[in-house]
Tab-separated table of C-alpha atoms in Angstrom:
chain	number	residue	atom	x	y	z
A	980	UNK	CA	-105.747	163.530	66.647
A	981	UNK	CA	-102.365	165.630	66.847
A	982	UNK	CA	-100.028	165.553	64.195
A	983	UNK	CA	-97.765	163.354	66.052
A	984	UNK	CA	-100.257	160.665	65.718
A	985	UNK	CA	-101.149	161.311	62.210
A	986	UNK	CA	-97.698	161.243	61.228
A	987	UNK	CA	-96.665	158.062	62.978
A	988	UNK	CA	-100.443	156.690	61.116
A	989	UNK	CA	-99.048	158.294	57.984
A	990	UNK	CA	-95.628	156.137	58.172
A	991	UNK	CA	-96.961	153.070	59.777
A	992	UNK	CA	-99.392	152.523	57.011
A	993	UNK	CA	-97.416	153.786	54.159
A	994	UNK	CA	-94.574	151.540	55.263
A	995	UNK	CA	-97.390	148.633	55.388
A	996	UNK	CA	-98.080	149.353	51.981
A	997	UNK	CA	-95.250	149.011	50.273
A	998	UNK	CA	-94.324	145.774	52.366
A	999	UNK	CA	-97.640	144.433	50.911
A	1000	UNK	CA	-96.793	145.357	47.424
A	1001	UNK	CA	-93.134	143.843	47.438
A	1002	UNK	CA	-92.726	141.059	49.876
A	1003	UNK	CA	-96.322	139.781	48.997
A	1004	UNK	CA	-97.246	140.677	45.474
A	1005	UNK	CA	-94.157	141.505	43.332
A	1006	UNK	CA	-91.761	139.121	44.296
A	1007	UNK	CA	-93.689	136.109	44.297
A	1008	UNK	CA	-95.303	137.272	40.814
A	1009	UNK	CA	-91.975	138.344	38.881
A	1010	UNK	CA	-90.772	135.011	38.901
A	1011	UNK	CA	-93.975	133.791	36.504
A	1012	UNK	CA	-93.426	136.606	34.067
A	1013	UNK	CA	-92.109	135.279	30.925
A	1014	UNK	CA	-88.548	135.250	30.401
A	1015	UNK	CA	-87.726	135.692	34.067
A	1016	UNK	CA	-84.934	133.001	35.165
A	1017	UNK	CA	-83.907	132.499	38.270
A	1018	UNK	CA	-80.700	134.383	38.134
A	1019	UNK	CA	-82.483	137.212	36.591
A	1020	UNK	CA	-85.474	137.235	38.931
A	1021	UNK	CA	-82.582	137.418	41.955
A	1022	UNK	CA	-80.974	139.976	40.602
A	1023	UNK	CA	-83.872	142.410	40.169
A	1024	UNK	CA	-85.163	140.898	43.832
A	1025	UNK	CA	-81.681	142.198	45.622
A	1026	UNK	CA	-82.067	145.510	43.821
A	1027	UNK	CA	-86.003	146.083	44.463
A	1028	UNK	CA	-84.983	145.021	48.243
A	1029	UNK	CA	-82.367	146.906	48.698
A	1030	UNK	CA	-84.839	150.154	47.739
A	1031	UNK	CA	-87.389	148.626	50.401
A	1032	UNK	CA	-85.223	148.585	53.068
A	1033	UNK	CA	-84.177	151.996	52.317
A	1034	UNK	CA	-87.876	153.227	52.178
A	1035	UNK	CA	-87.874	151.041	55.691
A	1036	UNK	CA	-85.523	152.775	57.298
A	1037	UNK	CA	-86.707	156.305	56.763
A	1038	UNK	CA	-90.247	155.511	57.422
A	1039	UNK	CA	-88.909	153.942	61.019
A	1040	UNK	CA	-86.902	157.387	61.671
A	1041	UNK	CA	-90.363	159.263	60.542
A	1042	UNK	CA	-92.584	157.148	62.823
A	1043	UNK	CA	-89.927	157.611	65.729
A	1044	UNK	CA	-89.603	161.161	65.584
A	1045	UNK	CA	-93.209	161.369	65.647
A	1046	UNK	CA	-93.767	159.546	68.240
A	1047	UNK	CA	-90.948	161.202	69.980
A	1048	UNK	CA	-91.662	164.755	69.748
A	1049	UNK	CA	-95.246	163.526	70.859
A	1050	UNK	CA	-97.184	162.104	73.771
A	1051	UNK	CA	-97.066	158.266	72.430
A	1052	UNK	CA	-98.898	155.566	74.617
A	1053	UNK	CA	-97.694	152.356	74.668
A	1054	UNK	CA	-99.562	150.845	72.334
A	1055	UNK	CA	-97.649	153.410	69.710
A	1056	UNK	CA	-94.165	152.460	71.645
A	1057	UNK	CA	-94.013	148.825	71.743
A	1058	UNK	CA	-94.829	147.637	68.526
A	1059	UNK	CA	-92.489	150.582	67.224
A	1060	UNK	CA	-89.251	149.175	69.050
A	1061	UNK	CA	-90.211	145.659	68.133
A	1062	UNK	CA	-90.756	147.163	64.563
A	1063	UNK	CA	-87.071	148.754	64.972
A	1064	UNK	CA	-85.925	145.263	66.244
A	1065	UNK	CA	-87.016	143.147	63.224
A	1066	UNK	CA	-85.738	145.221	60.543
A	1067	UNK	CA	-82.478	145.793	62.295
A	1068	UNK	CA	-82.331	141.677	62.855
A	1069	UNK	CA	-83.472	141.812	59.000
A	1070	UNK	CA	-80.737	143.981	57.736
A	1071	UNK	CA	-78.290	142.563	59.673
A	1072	UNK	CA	-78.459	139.095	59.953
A	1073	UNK	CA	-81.114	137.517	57.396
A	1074	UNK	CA	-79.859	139.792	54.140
A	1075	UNK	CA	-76.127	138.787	54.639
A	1076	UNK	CA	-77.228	135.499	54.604
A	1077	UNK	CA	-79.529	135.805	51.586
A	1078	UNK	CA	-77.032	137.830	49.987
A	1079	UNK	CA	-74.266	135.143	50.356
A	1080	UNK	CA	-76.777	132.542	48.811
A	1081	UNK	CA	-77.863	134.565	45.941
A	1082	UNK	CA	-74.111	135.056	45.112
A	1083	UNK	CA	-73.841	131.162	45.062
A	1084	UNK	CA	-76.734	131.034	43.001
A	1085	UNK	CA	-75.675	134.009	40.443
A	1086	UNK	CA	-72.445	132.618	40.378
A	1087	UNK	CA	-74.154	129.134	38.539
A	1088	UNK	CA	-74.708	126.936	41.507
A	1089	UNK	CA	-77.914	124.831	42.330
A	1090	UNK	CA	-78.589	125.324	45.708
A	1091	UNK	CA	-82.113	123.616	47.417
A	1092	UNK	CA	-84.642	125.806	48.767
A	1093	UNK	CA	-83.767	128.497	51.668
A	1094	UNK	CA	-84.468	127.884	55.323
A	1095	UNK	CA	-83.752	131.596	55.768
A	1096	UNK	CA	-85.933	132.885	52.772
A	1097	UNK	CA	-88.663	131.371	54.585
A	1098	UNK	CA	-87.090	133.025	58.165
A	1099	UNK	CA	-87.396	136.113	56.238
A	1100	UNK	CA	-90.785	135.694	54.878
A	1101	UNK	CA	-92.165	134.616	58.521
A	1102	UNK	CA	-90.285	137.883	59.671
A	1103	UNK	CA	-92.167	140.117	57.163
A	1104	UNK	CA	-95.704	138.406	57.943
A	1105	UNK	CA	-94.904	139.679	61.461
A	1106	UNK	CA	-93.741	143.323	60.467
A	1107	UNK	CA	-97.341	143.527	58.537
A	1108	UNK	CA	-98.766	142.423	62.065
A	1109	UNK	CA	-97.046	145.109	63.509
A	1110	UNK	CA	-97.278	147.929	61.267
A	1111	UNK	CA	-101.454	147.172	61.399
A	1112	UNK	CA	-100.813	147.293	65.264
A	1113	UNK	CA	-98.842	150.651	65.061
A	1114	UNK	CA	-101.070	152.392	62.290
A	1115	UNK	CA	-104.013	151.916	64.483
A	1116	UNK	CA	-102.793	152.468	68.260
A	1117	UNK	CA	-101.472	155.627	66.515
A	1118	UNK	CA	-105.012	156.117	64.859
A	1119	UNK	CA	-106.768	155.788	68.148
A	1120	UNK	CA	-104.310	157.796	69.809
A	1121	UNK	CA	-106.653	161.155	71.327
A	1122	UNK	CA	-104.503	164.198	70.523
């Protein structure tokens, strides 16, 4: 395996990890913690989140130097653009949106459930599909 591969592995799985941890296990789970309102469980959300996306974004430029300085097949490519694609239509559309509505909600209103939370949840059950997909065409990759 060349270190192109194991790098891309490296960030694809790393990356996989921490979208596991977040999207799937701490966010549902901090708002049953005693204490935790809903203003208070939004607030730490945006801030934990924020640091996510962060951790997103430089595991993406990792993974796509990697594969750029190396020989990447396709099935490294593909689901690395579409992985560039959803967090960029993440970032830029679906926060904003979330953001506004927090605000709303922060600011004391009562707002009914979130068609684009669940957008956003759908969009991060397809990132895990595609960070499995890039973690292991990079794994199989012959170097």
């Amino acid at each position: 395996m060349s270190t192109s591969s194991s790098v891309t592995a490296a960030a694809a799985f790393v990356w996989l990890g921490m979208v596991l941890a977040i999207s799937f296990l701490e966010a549902p789970l901090k708002f049953r913690a005693p204490g935790i309102t809903v203003r208070l469980g939004l607030g730490i959300g945006r801030i934990v989140f924020r640091a996510l996306n962060v951790a997103e974004g430089v595991l993406l430029v990792v993974a796509a130097v990697a594969v750029a300085v190396g020989d990447a097949p396709g099935a490294v490519l593909v689901p690395l653009v579409a992985l560039a694609v959803l967090l960029a239509a993440q970032l830029l559309v679906l926060r904003p949106r979330l953001n506004r509505r927090s605000d709303r909600v922060l600011a004391g209103e009562d707002l009914p459930r979130s068609r684009e939370h669940i957008v956003y949840v759908a969009a991060e059950v397809v990132k895990v599909a595609l960070l499995v997909t890039l973690g292991v065409g990079a794994l199989s990759a012959v170097g």
